[in-house]
């Protein structure tokens, strides 16, 4: 099953232009670099849904936290602990 995981955008780490950006996203303390190309509207502090290393949409904080907690309960977050 393919899942998108909600996380909080904590930094923009690279930016070629307004479209091609890379940022650090925190998934409950696990930090990963992700592509922000599909979410040019995302700003530091926003929550994004991440699938296969790319943020695919923004999401509000309450929904992000609910979704993340549900994924934790379902034990679907084991891949976050592996190195890139």
Short mmCIF file of N, CA, C and O in Angstrom, two decimals:
data_model
loop_
_atom_site.label_atom_id
_atom_site.label_comp_id
_atom_site.label_asym_id
_atom_site.label_seq_id
_atom_site.Cartn_x
_atom_site.Cartn_y
_atom_site.Cartn_z
N UNK A 1 0.85 -1.17 0.00
CA UNK A 1 0.00 0.00 0.00
C UNK A 1 0.89 1.24 0.00
O UNK A 1 1.92 1.28 0.65
N UNK A 2 0.51 2.22 -0.76
CA UNK A 2 1.24 3.49 -0.83
C UNK A 2 0.56 4.50 0.08
O UNK A 2 -0.65 4.68 0.02
N UNK A 3 1.36 5.13 0.91
CA UNK A 3 0.82 6.11 1.85
C UNK A 3 1.54 7.44 1.68
O UNK A 3 2.71 7.48 1.33
N UNK A 4 0.84 8.50 1.96
CA UNK A 4 1.49 9.79 2.12
C UNK A 4 1.45 10.10 3.61
O UNK A 4 0.46 9.84 4.28
N UNK A 5 2.55 10.62 4.11
CA UNK A 5 2.73 10.85 5.54
C UNK A 5 2.73 12.36 5.80
O UNK A 5 3.46 13.09 5.13
N UNK A 6 1.95 12.82 6.77
CA UNK A 6 1.98 14.25 7.09
C UNK A 6 3.20 14.62 7.93
O UNK A 6 3.62 13.86 8.81
N UNK A 7 3.77 15.76 7.62
CA UNK A 7 4.90 16.27 8.40
C UNK A 7 4.92 17.78 8.35
O UNK A 7 4.24 18.40 7.53
N UNK A 8 5.72 18.37 9.23
CA UNK A 8 5.81 19.82 9.32
C UNK A 8 7.06 20.31 8.60
O UNK A 8 8.17 19.86 8.88
N UNK A 9 6.87 21.23 7.67
CA UNK A 9 7.99 21.83 6.95
C UNK A 9 8.74 22.75 7.91
O UNK A 9 8.18 23.73 8.41
N UNK A 10 10.00 22.41 8.18
CA UNK A 10 10.75 23.18 9.18
C UNK A 10 11.83 24.08 8.56
O UNK A 10 12.32 24.98 9.22
N UNK A 11 12.19 23.81 7.29
CA UNK A 11 13.20 24.66 6.64
C UNK A 11 13.18 24.44 5.15
O UNK A 11 12.90 23.34 4.67
N UNK A 12 13.50 25.50 4.40
CA UNK A 12 13.75 25.40 2.98
C UNK A 12 15.27 25.29 2.86
O UNK A 12 15.99 26.18 3.30
N UNK A 13 15.77 24.19 2.31
CA UNK A 13 17.22 23.96 2.29
C UNK A 13 17.87 24.27 0.95
O UNK A 13 19.07 24.48 0.89
N UNK A 14 17.07 24.30 -0.11
CA UNK A 14 17.61 24.57 -1.43
C UNK A 14 16.49 25.15 -2.29
O UNK A 14 15.35 24.72 -2.20
N UNK A 15 16.84 26.13 -3.11
CA UNK A 15 15.83 26.75 -3.94
C UNK A 15 16.46 27.23 -5.25
O UNK A 15 17.25 28.15 -5.24
N UNK A 16 16.09 26.56 -6.35
CA UNK A 16 16.56 26.99 -7.66
C UNK A 16 15.75 28.20 -8.13
O UNK A 16 16.30 29.16 -8.66
N UNK A 17 14.44 28.13 -7.91
CA UNK A 17 13.53 29.24 -8.20
C UNK A 17 12.29 29.03 -7.34
O UNK A 17 12.32 28.25 -6.40
N UNK A 18 11.20 29.70 -7.65
CA UNK A 18 10.00 29.58 -6.80
C UNK A 18 9.33 28.22 -6.92
O UNK A 18 8.52 27.86 -6.07
N UNK A 19 9.64 27.46 -7.97
CA UNK A 19 9.03 26.15 -8.15
C UNK A 19 9.92 25.03 -7.63
O UNK A 19 9.45 24.14 -6.92
N UNK A 20 11.18 25.03 -7.97
CA UNK A 20 12.08 23.94 -7.62
C UNK A 20 12.77 24.21 -6.29
O UNK A 20 13.78 24.91 -6.22
N UNK A 21 12.16 23.64 -5.24
CA UNK A 21 12.68 23.83 -3.88
C UNK A 21 12.78 22.47 -3.19
O UNK A 21 12.07 21.53 -3.50
N UNK A 22 13.66 22.41 -2.19
CA UNK A 22 13.81 21.25 -1.33
C UNK A 22 13.74 21.75 0.10
O UNK A 22 14.23 22.84 0.41
N UNK A 23 13.10 20.98 0.96
CA UNK A 23 12.98 21.39 2.35
C UNK A 23 13.13 20.24 3.32
O UNK A 23 13.08 19.07 2.93
N UNK A 24 13.33 20.58 4.57
CA UNK A 24 13.37 19.59 5.64
C UNK A 24 12.00 19.51 6.28
O UNK A 24 11.41 20.54 6.63
N UNK A 25 11.51 18.29 6.42
CA UNK A 25 10.20 18.05 7.01
C UNK A 25 10.37 17.17 8.23
O UNK A 25 11.12 16.19 8.20
N UNK A 26 9.71 17.54 9.32
CA UNK A 26 9.75 16.78 10.56
C UNK A 26 8.52 15.89 10.66
O UNK A 26 7.39 16.37 10.58
N UNK A 27 8.78 14.60 10.84
CA UNK A 27 7.73 13.63 11.08
C UNK A 27 7.86 13.19 12.53
O UNK A 27 8.55 12.22 12.83
N UNK A 28 7.27 13.97 13.44
CA UNK A 28 7.35 13.66 14.87
C UNK A 28 8.79 13.52 15.33
O UNK A 28 9.14 12.61 16.06
N UNK A 29 9.66 14.40 14.83
CA UNK A 29 11.06 14.40 15.25
C UNK A 29 12.01 13.71 14.28
O UNK A 29 13.22 13.90 14.36
N UNK A 30 11.52 12.90 13.37
CA UNK A 30 12.35 12.30 12.33
C UNK A 30 12.38 13.29 11.17
O UNK A 30 11.35 13.64 10.61
N UNK A 31 13.59 13.76 10.82
CA UNK A 31 13.75 14.80 9.82
C UNK A 31 14.18 14.18 8.49
O UNK A 31 15.13 13.39 8.45
N UNK A 32 13.48 14.55 7.42
CA UNK A 32 13.81 14.09 6.07
C UNK A 32 13.81 15.27 5.12
O UNK A 32 13.04 16.21 5.29
N UNK A 33 14.67 15.20 4.08
CA UNK A 33 14.64 16.20 3.03
C UNK A 33 13.66 15.73 1.97
O UNK A 33 13.68 14.56 1.57
N UNK A 34 12.80 16.64 1.52
CA UNK A 34 11.80 16.29 0.52
C UNK A 34 11.73 17.38 -0.56
O UNK A 34 12.06 18.54 -0.31
N UNK A 35 11.28 16.97 -1.73
CA UNK A 35 11.05 17.91 -2.81
C UNK A 35 9.77 18.69 -2.53
O UNK A 35 8.76 18.12 -2.11
N UNK A 36 9.80 19.98 -2.78
CA UNK A 36 8.64 20.85 -2.59
C UNK A 36 8.09 21.35 -3.93
O UNK A 36 7.26 22.26 -3.96
N UNK A 37 8.51 20.73 -5.02
CA UNK A 37 8.12 21.18 -6.36
C UNK A 37 6.61 21.21 -6.56
O UNK A 37 6.08 22.11 -7.20
N UNK A 38 5.91 20.23 -6.01
CA UNK A 38 4.46 20.13 -6.21
C UNK A 38 3.66 21.03 -5.27
O UNK A 38 2.43 21.10 -5.40
N UNK A 39 4.32 21.67 -4.32
CA UNK A 39 3.63 22.54 -3.37
C UNK A 39 4.33 23.90 -3.28
O UNK A 39 4.86 24.28 -2.24
N UNK A 40 4.31 24.67 -4.37
CA UNK A 40 5.00 25.96 -4.35
C UNK A 40 4.42 26.93 -3.32
O UNK A 40 5.09 27.87 -2.91
N UNK A 41 3.19 26.67 -2.87
CA UNK A 41 2.55 27.52 -1.86
C UNK A 41 3.00 27.22 -0.44
O UNK A 41 2.72 27.99 0.49
N UNK A 42 3.70 26.11 -0.22
CA UNK A 42 4.10 25.70 1.13
C UNK A 42 5.17 26.63 1.70
O UNK A 42 6.13 26.99 1.02
N UNK A 43 4.98 27.00 2.96
CA UNK A 43 5.93 27.84 3.68
C UNK A 43 6.40 27.12 4.93
O UNK A 43 5.73 26.20 5.41
N UNK A 44 7.54 27.55 5.47
CA UNK A 44 8.03 26.99 6.73
C UNK A 44 6.92 27.12 7.77
O UNK A 44 6.28 28.17 7.89
N UNK A 45 6.68 26.03 8.48
CA UNK A 45 5.62 25.99 9.49
C UNK A 45 4.36 25.31 9.00
O UNK A 45 3.52 24.91 9.80
N UNK A 46 4.22 25.16 7.67
CA UNK A 46 3.06 24.47 7.12
C UNK A 46 3.22 22.96 7.26
O UNK A 46 4.34 22.44 7.36
N UNK A 47 2.10 22.27 7.23
CA UNK A 47 2.10 20.81 7.21
C UNK A 47 1.87 20.36 5.78
O UNK A 47 1.05 20.93 5.06
N UNK A 48 2.63 19.34 5.37
CA UNK A 48 2.53 18.80 4.01
C UNK A 48 2.37 17.29 4.07
O UNK A 48 2.78 16.65 5.04
N UNK A 49 1.74 16.73 3.04
CA UNK A 49 1.67 15.29 2.87
C UNK A 49 2.82 14.88 1.97
O UNK A 49 2.99 15.44 0.88
N UNK A 50 3.62 13.90 2.41
CA UNK A 50 4.81 13.48 1.67
C UNK A 50 4.63 12.05 1.19
O UNK A 50 4.25 11.17 1.96
N UNK A 51 4.91 11.85 -0.09
CA UNK A 51 4.85 10.52 -0.69
C UNK A 51 6.11 10.32 -1.52
O UNK A 51 6.41 11.13 -2.40
N UNK A 52 6.86 9.28 -1.24
CA UNK A 52 8.07 8.91 -1.97
C UNK A 52 9.03 10.10 -2.12
O UNK A 52 9.53 10.39 -3.20
N UNK A 53 9.25 10.81 -1.03
CA UNK A 53 10.23 11.89 -1.03
C UNK A 53 9.76 13.21 -1.61
O UNK A 53 10.57 14.13 -1.77
N UNK A 54 8.47 13.32 -1.91
CA UNK A 54 7.97 14.57 -2.47
C UNK A 54 6.71 15.01 -1.71
O UNK A 54 5.82 14.19 -1.46
N UNK A 55 6.68 16.27 -1.34
CA UNK A 55 5.46 16.82 -0.75
C UNK A 55 4.44 16.95 -1.87
O UNK A 55 4.73 17.52 -2.92
N UNK A 56 3.25 16.38 -1.66
CA UNK A 56 2.25 16.38 -2.74
C UNK A 56 1.09 17.32 -2.48
O UNK A 56 0.34 17.63 -3.40
N UNK A 57 0.93 17.77 -1.24
CA UNK A 57 -0.11 18.76 -0.94
C UNK A 57 0.12 19.31 0.45
O UNK A 57 0.88 18.76 1.24
N UNK A 58 -0.53 20.44 0.73
CA UNK A 58 -0.50 20.98 2.08
C UNK A 58 -1.74 20.47 2.81
O UNK A 58 -2.72 20.06 2.19
N UNK A 59 -1.68 20.48 4.13
CA UNK A 59 -2.76 19.97 4.96
C UNK A 59 -2.81 20.81 6.23
O UNK A 59 -1.76 21.31 6.67
N UNK A 60 -3.98 20.98 6.82
CA UNK A 60 -4.02 21.77 8.05
C UNK A 60 -3.46 20.96 9.22
O UNK A 60 -3.42 19.74 9.20
N UNK A 61 -3.01 21.68 10.23
CA UNK A 61 -2.30 21.08 11.35
C UNK A 61 -3.13 20.02 12.08
O UNK A 61 -2.63 18.95 12.40
N UNK A 62 -4.38 20.31 12.34
CA UNK A 62 -5.23 19.37 13.07
C UNK A 62 -5.38 18.05 12.30
O UNK A 62 -5.24 16.96 12.87
N UNK A 63 -5.63 18.14 11.01
CA UNK A 63 -5.78 16.93 10.19
C UNK A 63 -4.45 16.17 10.11
O UNK A 63 -4.43 14.95 10.14
N UNK A 64 -3.35 16.90 10.00
CA UNK A 64 -2.03 16.27 9.95
C UNK A 64 -1.76 15.47 11.22
O UNK A 64 -1.30 14.33 11.16
N UNK A 65 -2.06 16.06 12.36
CA UNK A 65 -1.80 15.37 13.63
C UNK A 65 -2.69 14.14 13.79
O UNK A 65 -2.25 13.10 14.25
N UNK A 66 -3.97 14.25 13.39
CA UNK A 66 -4.87 13.10 13.46
C UNK A 66 -4.38 11.96 12.57
O UNK A 66 -4.35 10.80 12.99
N UNK A 67 -3.99 12.31 11.37
CA UNK A 67 -3.52 11.30 10.41
C UNK A 67 -2.25 10.63 10.91
O UNK A 67 -2.10 9.40 10.86
N UNK A 68 -1.30 11.43 11.42
CA UNK A 68 -0.04 10.88 11.90
C UNK A 68 -0.28 9.93 13.07
O UNK A 68 0.30 8.85 13.13
N UNK A 69 -1.16 10.30 13.99
CA UNK A 69 -1.46 9.44 15.13
C UNK A 69 -2.10 8.13 14.68
O UNK A 69 -1.79 7.06 15.20
N UNK A 70 -2.98 8.20 13.70
CA UNK A 70 -3.60 6.99 13.17
C UNK A 70 -2.55 6.08 12.53
O UNK A 70 -2.55 4.87 12.75
N UNK A 71 -1.64 6.66 11.77
CA UNK A 71 -0.58 5.86 11.15
C UNK A 71 0.33 5.23 12.20
O UNK A 71 0.80 4.10 12.02
N UNK A 72 0.58 5.93 13.29
CA UNK A 72 1.36 5.36 14.39
C UNK A 72 0.65 4.15 14.98
O UNK A 72 1.26 3.11 15.22
N UNK A 73 -0.65 4.28 15.19
CA UNK A 73 -1.43 3.19 15.76
C UNK A 73 -1.44 1.97 14.83
O UNK A 73 -1.46 0.83 15.29
N UNK A 74 -1.44 2.21 13.53
CA UNK A 74 -1.44 1.13 12.55
C UNK A 74 -0.05 0.59 12.26
O UNK A 74 0.12 -0.31 11.45
N UNK A 75 0.97 1.15 12.93
CA UNK A 75 2.36 0.74 12.75
C UNK A 75 2.80 0.88 11.29
O UNK A 75 3.44 0.00 10.74
N UNK A 76 2.45 1.98 10.67
CA UNK A 76 2.79 2.23 9.27
C UNK A 76 3.93 3.23 9.10
O UNK A 76 4.15 3.73 8.01
N UNK A 77 4.66 3.53 10.17
CA UNK A 77 5.69 4.55 10.09
C UNK A 77 7.12 3.99 10.18
O UNK A 77 8.07 4.75 10.28
N UNK A 78 7.26 2.67 10.09
CA UNK A 78 8.57 2.04 10.26
C UNK A 78 9.59 2.50 9.22
O UNK A 78 10.78 2.55 9.51
N UNK A 79 9.17 2.89 8.04
CA UNK A 79 10.10 3.33 7.01
C UNK A 79 10.73 4.68 7.31
O UNK A 79 11.77 5.02 6.76
N UNK A 80 10.13 5.45 8.18
CA UNK A 80 10.71 6.76 8.53
C UNK A 80 12.04 6.61 9.24
O UNK A 80 12.90 7.48 9.15
N UNK A 81 12.23 5.50 9.95
CA UNK A 81 13.47 5.30 10.70
C UNK A 81 14.64 4.87 9.85
O UNK A 81 15.79 4.95 10.28
N UNK A 82 14.40 4.41 8.62
CA UNK A 82 15.50 3.97 7.75
C UNK A 82 16.21 5.18 7.16
O UNK A 82 15.62 6.23 6.96
N UNK A 83 17.48 5.02 6.87
CA UNK A 83 18.26 6.09 6.26
C UNK A 83 17.89 6.24 4.80
O UNK A 83 17.47 5.30 4.15
N UNK A 84 18.03 7.47 4.28
CA UNK A 84 17.70 7.73 2.86
C UNK A 84 18.61 6.95 1.95
O UNK A 84 19.69 6.70 2.10
#
